[in-house]
mmCIF file of C-alpha atoms in Angstrom:
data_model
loop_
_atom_site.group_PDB
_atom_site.id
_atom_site.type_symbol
_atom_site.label_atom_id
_atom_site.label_comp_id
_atom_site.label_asym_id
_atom_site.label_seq_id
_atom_site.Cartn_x
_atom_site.Cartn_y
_atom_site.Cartn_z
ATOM 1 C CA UNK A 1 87.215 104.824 91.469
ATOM 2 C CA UNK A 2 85.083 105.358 94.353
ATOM 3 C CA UNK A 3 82.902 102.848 96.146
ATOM 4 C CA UNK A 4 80.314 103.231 98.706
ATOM 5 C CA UNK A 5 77.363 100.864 99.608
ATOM 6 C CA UNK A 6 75.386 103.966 99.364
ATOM 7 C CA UNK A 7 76.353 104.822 95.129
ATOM 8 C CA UNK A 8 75.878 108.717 94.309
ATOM 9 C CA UNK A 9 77.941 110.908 93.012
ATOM 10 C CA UNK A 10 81.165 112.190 94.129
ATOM 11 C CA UNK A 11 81.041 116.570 94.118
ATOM 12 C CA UNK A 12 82.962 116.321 90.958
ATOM 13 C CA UNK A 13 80.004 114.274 89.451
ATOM 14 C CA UNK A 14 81.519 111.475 89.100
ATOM 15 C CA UNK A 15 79.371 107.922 89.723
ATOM 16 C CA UNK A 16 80.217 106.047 92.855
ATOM 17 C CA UNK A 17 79.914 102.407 92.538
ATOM 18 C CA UNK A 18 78.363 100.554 95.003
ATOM 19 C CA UNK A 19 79.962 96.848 94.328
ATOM 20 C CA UNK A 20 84.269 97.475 94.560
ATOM 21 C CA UNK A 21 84.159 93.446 93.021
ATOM 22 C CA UNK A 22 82.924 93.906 89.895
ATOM 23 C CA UNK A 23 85.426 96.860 89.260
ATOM 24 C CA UNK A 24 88.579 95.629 90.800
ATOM 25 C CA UNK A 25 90.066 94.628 87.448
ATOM 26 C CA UNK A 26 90.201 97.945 86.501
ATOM 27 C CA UNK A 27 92.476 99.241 89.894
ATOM 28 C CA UNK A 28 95.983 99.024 90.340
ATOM 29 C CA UNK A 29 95.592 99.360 93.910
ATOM 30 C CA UNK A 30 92.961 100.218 96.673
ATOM 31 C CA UNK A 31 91.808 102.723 99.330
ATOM 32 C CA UNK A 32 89.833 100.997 101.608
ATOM 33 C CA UNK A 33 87.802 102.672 104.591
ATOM 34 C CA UNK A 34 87.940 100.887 107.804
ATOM 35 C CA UNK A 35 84.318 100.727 107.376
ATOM 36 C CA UNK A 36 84.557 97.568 105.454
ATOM 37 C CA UNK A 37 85.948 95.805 108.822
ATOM 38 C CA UNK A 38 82.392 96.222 110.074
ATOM 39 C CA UNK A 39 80.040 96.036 107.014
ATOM 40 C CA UNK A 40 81.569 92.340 106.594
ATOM 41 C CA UNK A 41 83.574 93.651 102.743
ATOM 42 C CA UNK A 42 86.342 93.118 103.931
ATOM 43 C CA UNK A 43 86.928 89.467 103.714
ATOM 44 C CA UNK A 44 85.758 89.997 99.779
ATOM 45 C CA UNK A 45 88.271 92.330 99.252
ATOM 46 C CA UNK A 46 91.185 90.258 100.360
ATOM 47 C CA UNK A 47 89.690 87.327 98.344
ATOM 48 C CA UNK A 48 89.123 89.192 95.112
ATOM 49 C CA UNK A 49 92.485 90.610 95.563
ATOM 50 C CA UNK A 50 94.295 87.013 95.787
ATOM 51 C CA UNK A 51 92.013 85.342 93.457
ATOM 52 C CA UNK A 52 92.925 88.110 90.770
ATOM 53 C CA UNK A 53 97.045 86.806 90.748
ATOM 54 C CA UNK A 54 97.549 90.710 90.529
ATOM 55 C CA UNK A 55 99.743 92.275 93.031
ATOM 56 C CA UNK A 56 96.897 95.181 93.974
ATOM 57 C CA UNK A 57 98.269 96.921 97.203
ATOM 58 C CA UNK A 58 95.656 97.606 99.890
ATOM 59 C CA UNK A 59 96.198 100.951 102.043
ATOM 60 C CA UNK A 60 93.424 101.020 104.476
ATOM 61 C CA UNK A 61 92.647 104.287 106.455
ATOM 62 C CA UNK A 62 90.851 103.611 109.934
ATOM 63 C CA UNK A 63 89.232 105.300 112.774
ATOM 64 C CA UNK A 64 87.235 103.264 115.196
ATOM 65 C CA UNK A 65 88.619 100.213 113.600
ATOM 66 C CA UNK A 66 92.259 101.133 113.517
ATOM 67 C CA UNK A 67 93.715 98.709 116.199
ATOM 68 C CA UNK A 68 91.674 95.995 114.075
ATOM 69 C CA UNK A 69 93.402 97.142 111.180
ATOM 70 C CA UNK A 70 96.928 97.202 112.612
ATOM 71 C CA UNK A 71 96.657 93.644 113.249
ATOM 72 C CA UNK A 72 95.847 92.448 109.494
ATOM 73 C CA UNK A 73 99.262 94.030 108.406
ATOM 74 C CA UNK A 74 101.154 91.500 106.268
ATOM 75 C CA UNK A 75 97.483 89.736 106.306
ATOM 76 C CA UNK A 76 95.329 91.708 103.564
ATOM 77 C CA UNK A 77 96.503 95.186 104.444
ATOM 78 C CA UNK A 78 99.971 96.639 102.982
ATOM 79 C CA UNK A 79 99.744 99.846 104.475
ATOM 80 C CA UNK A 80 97.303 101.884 107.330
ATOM 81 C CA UNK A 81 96.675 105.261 108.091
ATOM 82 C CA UNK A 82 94.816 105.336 111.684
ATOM 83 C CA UNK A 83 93.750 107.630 113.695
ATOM 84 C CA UNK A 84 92.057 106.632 117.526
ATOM 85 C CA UNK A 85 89.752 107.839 119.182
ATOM 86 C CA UNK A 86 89.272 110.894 120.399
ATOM 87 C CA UNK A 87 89.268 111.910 116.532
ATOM 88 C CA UNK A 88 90.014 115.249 114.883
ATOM 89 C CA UNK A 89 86.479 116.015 113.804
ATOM 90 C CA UNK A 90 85.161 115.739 117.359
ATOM 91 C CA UNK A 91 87.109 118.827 118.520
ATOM 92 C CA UNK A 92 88.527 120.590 116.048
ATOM 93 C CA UNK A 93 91.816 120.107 117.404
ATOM 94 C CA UNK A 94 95.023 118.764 116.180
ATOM 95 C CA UNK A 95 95.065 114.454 116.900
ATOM 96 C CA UNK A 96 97.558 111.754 116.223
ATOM 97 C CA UNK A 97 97.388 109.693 113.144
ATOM 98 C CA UNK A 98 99.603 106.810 113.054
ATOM 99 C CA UNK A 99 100.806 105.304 109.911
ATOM 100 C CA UNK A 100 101.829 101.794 109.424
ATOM 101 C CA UNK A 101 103.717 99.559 106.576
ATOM 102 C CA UNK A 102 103.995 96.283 106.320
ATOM 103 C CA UNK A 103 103.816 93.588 103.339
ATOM 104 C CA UNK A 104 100.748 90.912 102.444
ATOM 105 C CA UNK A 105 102.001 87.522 103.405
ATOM 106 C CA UNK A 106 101.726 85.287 99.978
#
């Protein structure tokens, strides 16, 4: 389901929550932006996630926050997708993205 501090709707018209916490019951795993590193959700996230006893895998995709992201592997992330800086979107050109695995620590 998608979540954004912002809520809308997605171009397919569906409704984009704005609070991931109370719908996390309903996900079997999650797709987190790196965004949440610096909005401050992402300490929730890894606390809803343990207090739910659920295994709910957390693949987080990152830009500016990637290198922050690499280091909570086996911490709250499972899995990373992360592309630095200078990023695709900037150029237009073709860009490294790096992808990581690693398991939560219980």
């Amino acid at each position: 389901m998608p979540c954004d501090l912002k809520g809308g709707t997605t171009e397919w018209g569906e409704p984009i929550v704005t609070d991931f916490a109370e719908h996390l019951d309903e996900c079997d795993a999650v797709l987190a932006s790196g965004m949440m590193l610096g909005n401050g959700t992402v300490d929730t996230l890894f606390a809803r996630v343990a207090a739910s006893g659920r295994r709910i895998p957390i693949t987080m995709f990152a830009q500016s926050g990637a290198a922050v992201a690499r280091e909570l592997l086996g911490h709250g992330i499972d899995a990373l997708s992360a592309e630095p800086y200078p990023f695709f979107w900037l150029t237009g050109d073709a860009g490294p993205i790096y992808l990581y695995h690693g398991s939560r620590a219980r």
